[in-house]
Tab-separated table of C-alpha atoms in Angstrom:
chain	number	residue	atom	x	y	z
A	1	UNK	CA	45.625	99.197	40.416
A	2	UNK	CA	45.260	100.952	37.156
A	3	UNK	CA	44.459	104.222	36.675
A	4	UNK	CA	43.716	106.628	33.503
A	5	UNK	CA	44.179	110.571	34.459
A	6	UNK	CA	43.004	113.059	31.902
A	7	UNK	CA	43.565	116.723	31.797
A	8	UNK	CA	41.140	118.967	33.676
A	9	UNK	CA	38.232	120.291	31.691
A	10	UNK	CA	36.222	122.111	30.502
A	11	UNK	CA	37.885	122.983	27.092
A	12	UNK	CA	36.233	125.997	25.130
A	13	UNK	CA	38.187	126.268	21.645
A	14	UNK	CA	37.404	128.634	18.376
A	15	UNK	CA	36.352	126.326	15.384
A	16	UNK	CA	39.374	125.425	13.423
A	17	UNK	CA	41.729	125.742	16.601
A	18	UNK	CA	44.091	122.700	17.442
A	19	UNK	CA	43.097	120.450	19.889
A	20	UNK	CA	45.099	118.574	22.399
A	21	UNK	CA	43.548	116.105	25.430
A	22	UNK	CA	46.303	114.873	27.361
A	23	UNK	CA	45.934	111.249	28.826
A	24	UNK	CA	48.320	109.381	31.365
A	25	UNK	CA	48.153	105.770	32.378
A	26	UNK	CA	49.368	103.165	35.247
A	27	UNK	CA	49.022	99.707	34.527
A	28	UNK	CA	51.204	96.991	34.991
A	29	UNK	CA	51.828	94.903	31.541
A	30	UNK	CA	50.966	96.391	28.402
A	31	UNK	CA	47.063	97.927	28.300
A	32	UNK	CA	45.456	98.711	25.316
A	33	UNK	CA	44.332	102.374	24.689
A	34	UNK	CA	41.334	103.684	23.491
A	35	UNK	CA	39.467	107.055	23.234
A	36	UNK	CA	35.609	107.547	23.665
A	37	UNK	CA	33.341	110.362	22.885
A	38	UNK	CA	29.844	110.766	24.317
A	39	UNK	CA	27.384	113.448	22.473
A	40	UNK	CA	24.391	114.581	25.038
A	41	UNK	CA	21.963	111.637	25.771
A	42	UNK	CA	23.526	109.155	24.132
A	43	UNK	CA	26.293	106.399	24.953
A	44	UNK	CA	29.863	106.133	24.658
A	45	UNK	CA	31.548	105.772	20.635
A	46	UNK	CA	34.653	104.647	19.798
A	47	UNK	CA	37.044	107.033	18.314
A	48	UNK	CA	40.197	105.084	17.795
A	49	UNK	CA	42.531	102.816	19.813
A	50	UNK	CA	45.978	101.306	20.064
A	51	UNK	CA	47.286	97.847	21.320
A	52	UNK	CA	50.956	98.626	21.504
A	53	UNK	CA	53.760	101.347	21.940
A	54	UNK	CA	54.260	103.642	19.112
A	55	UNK	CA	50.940	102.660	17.225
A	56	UNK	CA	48.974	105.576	16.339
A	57	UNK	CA	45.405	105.077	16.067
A	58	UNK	CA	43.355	108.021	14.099
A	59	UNK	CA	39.768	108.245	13.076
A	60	UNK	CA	37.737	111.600	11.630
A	61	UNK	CA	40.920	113.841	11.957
A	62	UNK	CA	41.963	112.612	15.619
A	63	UNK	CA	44.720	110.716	16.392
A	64	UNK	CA	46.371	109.897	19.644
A	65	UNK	CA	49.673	107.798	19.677
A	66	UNK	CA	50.679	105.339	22.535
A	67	UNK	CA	53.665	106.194	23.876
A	68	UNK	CA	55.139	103.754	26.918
A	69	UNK	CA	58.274	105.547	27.901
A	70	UNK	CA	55.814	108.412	29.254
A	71	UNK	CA	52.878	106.282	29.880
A	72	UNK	CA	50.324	108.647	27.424
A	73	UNK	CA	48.072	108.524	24.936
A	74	UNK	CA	47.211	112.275	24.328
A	75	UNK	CA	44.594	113.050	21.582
A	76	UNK	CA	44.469	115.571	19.015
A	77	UNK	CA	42.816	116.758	16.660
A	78	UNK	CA	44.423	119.880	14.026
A	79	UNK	CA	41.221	121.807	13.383
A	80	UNK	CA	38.087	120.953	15.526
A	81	UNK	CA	34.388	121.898	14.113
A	82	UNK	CA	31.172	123.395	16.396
A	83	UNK	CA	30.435	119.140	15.827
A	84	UNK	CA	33.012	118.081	18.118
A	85	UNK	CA	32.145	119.506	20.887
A	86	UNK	CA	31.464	116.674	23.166
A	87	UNK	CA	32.758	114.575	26.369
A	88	UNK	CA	35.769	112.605	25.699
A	89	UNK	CA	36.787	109.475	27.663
A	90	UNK	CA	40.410	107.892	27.728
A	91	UNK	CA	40.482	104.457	28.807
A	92	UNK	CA	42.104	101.178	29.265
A	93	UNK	CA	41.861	97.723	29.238
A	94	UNK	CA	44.622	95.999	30.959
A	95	UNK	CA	46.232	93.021	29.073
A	96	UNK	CA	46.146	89.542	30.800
A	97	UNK	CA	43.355	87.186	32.174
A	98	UNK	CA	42.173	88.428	34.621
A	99	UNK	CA	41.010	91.632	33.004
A	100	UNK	CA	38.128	90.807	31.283
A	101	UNK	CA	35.693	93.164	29.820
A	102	UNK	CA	36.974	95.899	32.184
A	103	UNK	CA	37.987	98.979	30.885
A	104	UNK	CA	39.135	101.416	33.539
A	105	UNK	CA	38.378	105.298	32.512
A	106	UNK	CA	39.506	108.578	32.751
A	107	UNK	CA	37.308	111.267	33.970
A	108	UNK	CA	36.406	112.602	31.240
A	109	UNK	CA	37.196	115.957	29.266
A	110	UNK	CA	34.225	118.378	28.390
A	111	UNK	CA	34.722	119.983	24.891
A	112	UNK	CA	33.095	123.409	23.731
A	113	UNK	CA	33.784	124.108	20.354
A	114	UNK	CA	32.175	127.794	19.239
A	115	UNK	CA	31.424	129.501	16.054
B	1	UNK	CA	25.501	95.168	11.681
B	2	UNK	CA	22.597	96.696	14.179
B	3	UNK	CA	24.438	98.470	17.424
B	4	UNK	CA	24.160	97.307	20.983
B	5	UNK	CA	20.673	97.694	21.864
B	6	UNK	CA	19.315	98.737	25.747
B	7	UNK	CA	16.124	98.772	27.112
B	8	UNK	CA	14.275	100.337	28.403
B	9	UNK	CA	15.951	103.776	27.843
B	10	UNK	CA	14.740	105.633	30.650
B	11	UNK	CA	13.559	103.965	33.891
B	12	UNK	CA	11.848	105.427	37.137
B	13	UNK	CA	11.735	103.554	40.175
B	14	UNK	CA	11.248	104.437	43.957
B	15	UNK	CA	13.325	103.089	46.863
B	16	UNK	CA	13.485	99.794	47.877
B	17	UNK	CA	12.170	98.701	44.348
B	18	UNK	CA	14.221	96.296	42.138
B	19	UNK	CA	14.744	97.013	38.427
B	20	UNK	CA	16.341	94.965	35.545
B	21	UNK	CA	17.916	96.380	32.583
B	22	UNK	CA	18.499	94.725	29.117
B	23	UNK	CA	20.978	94.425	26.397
B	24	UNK	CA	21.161	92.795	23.089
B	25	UNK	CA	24.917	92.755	21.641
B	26	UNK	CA	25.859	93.259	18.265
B	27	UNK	CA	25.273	90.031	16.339
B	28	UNK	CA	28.286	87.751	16.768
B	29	UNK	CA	29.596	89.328	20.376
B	30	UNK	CA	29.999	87.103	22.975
B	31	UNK	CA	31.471	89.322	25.848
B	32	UNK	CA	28.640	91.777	27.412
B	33	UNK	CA	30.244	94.095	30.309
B	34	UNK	CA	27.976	96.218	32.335
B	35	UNK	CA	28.972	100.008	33.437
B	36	UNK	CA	27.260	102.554	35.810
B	37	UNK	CA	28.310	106.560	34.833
B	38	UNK	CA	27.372	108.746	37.589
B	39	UNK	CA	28.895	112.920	37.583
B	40	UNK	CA	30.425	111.553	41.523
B	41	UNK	CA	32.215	108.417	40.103
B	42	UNK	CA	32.230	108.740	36.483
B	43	UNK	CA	32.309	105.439	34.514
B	44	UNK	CA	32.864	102.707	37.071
B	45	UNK	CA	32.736	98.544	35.383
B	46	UNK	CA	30.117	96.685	37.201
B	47	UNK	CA	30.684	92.583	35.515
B	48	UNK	CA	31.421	91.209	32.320
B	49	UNK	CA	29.526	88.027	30.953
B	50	UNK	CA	30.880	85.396	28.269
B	51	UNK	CA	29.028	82.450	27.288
B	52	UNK	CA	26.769	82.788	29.692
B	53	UNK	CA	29.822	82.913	32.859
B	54	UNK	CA	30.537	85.789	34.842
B	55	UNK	CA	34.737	86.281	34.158
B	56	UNK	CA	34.883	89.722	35.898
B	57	UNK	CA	33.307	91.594	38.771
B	58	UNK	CA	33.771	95.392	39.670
B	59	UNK	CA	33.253	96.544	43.707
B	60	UNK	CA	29.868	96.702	44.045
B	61	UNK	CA	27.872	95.593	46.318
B	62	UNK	CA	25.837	92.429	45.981
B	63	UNK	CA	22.708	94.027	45.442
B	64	UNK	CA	23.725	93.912	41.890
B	65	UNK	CA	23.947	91.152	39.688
B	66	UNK	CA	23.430	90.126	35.943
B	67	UNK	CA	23.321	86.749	33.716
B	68	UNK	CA	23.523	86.411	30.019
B	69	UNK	CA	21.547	84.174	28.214
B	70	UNK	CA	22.387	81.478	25.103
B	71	UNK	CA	21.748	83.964	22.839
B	72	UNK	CA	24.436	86.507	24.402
B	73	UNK	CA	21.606	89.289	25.764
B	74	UNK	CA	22.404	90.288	28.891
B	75	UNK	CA	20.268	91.459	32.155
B	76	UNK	CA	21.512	93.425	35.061
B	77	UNK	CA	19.253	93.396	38.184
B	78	UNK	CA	19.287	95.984	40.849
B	79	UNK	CA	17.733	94.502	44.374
B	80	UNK	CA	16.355	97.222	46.771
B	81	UNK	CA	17.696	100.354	45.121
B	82	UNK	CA	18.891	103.326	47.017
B	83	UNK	CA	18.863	107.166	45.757
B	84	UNK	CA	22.872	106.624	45.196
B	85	UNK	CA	22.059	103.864	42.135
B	86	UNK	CA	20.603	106.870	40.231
B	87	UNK	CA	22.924	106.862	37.410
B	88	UNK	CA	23.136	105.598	33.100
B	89	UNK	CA	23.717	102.154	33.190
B	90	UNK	CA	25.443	101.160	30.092
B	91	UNK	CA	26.705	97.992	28.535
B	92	UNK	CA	29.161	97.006	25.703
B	93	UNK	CA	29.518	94.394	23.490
B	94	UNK	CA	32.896	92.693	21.852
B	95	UNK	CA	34.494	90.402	20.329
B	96	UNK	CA	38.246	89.623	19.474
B	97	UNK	CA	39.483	91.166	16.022
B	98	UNK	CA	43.058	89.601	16.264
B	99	UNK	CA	44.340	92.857	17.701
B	100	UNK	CA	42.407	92.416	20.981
B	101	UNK	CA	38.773	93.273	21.729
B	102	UNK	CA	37.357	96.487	21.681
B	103	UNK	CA	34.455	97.420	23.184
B	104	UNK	CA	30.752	98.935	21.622
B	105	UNK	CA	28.540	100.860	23.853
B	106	UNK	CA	24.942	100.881	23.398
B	107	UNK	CA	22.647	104.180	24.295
B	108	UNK	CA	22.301	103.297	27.876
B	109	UNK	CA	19.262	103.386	30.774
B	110	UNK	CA	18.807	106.182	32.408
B	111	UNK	CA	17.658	105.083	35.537
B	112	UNK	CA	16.210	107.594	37.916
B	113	UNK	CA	15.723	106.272	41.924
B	114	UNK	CA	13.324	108.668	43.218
């Protein structure tokens, strides 16, 4: 079945240092990727997505680009900010059918950004 | 355009009770999916709804189960909850945009199975 694996967390970065979440992926066809952020108490956002290899999908300074031959979608960010710090979700939905509504997650990455 | 919407947001219950859960989609979506995010299992998909037709079921068991109405809102019912179904339910809305449908989360239920 498919699967998302993200790296282990907890991340604890310096404000301004680059960021770098790495996300792998089995699925069979061609999944779309997407990256979610959840802030304390509230549900998941949408931070930015791709459909097909070698898009790049960016949003507020993060950009993650789907890349098939290694089966990732890695996101990063060049200089995070104290507001960042958050849980971040990689996920897919596989194409085809018989997928509907489902997206299948990663575990999640916890992000501490300090002063 | 208003976000999903959920309600309630926070939910008590005891075990052996039932609860349902509510969500309005963004105006316009016709796909509602359900999701359960526990620290144990993370963010598991529970069913997806579409013009009022269940498409898509995740493995749980058949204690829970959801419908969608005319109007696209969406319930989830939980039958004889158990301490395990502690967890923040949370549903998303979408709709194709050409390039395949994403998915919007609303704020979830926290539901608490004491």
């Amino acid at each position: 079945g498919d699967s998302v694996t993200q790296m282990e967390g907890p991340v604890t970065l310096s404000e301004e240092a680059f960021l770098t979440i790495n996300c792998t992926y089995t699925a069979t066809g061609y999944p779309s990727l997407f990256w979610y952020v959840q802030y304390p108490g509230e549900g998941l956002q949408l931070l930015l997505k791709a459909t097909k290899a070698d898009d790049k999908g960016s949003n507020k300074g993060f950009e993650a680009t789907y890349r098939k031959e290694t089966t990732s979608f890695h996101l990063e960010k060049g200089s995070v900010q104290v507001s960042d710090s958050a849980v971040y979700f990689c996920a897919l939905r596989e194409a085809g059918g018989t997928s509907y509504g489902k997206l299948t997650f990663g575990q999640g990455t916890i992000l501490t950004v300090h002063p | 355009k208003a976000g999903v919407t959920q309600t309630p947001r926070y939910l008590i219950k005891t075990r052996g009770q039932q609860v349902t859960l509510s969500c309005s989609p963004i105006s316009g979506h016709r796909s509602v999916s359900w999701y359960q995010q526990t620290p144990g299992q993370g963010l598991q998909f529970l069913f997806e709804y579409f013009s009022e037709t269940q498409r898509n079921k995740g493995n749980f068991p058949g204690r829970f189960s959801g419908r969608q109405f005319s109007n696209s809102r969406s319930e989830m019912n939980v039958s004889t909850l158990e301490l395990g179904d502690s967890a923040l339910y949370l549903c998303a809305s979408s709709s194709w945009d050409g390039n395949g449908d994403t998915q919007y989360f609303g704020p979830g239920t926290r539901l608490t199975v004491l």
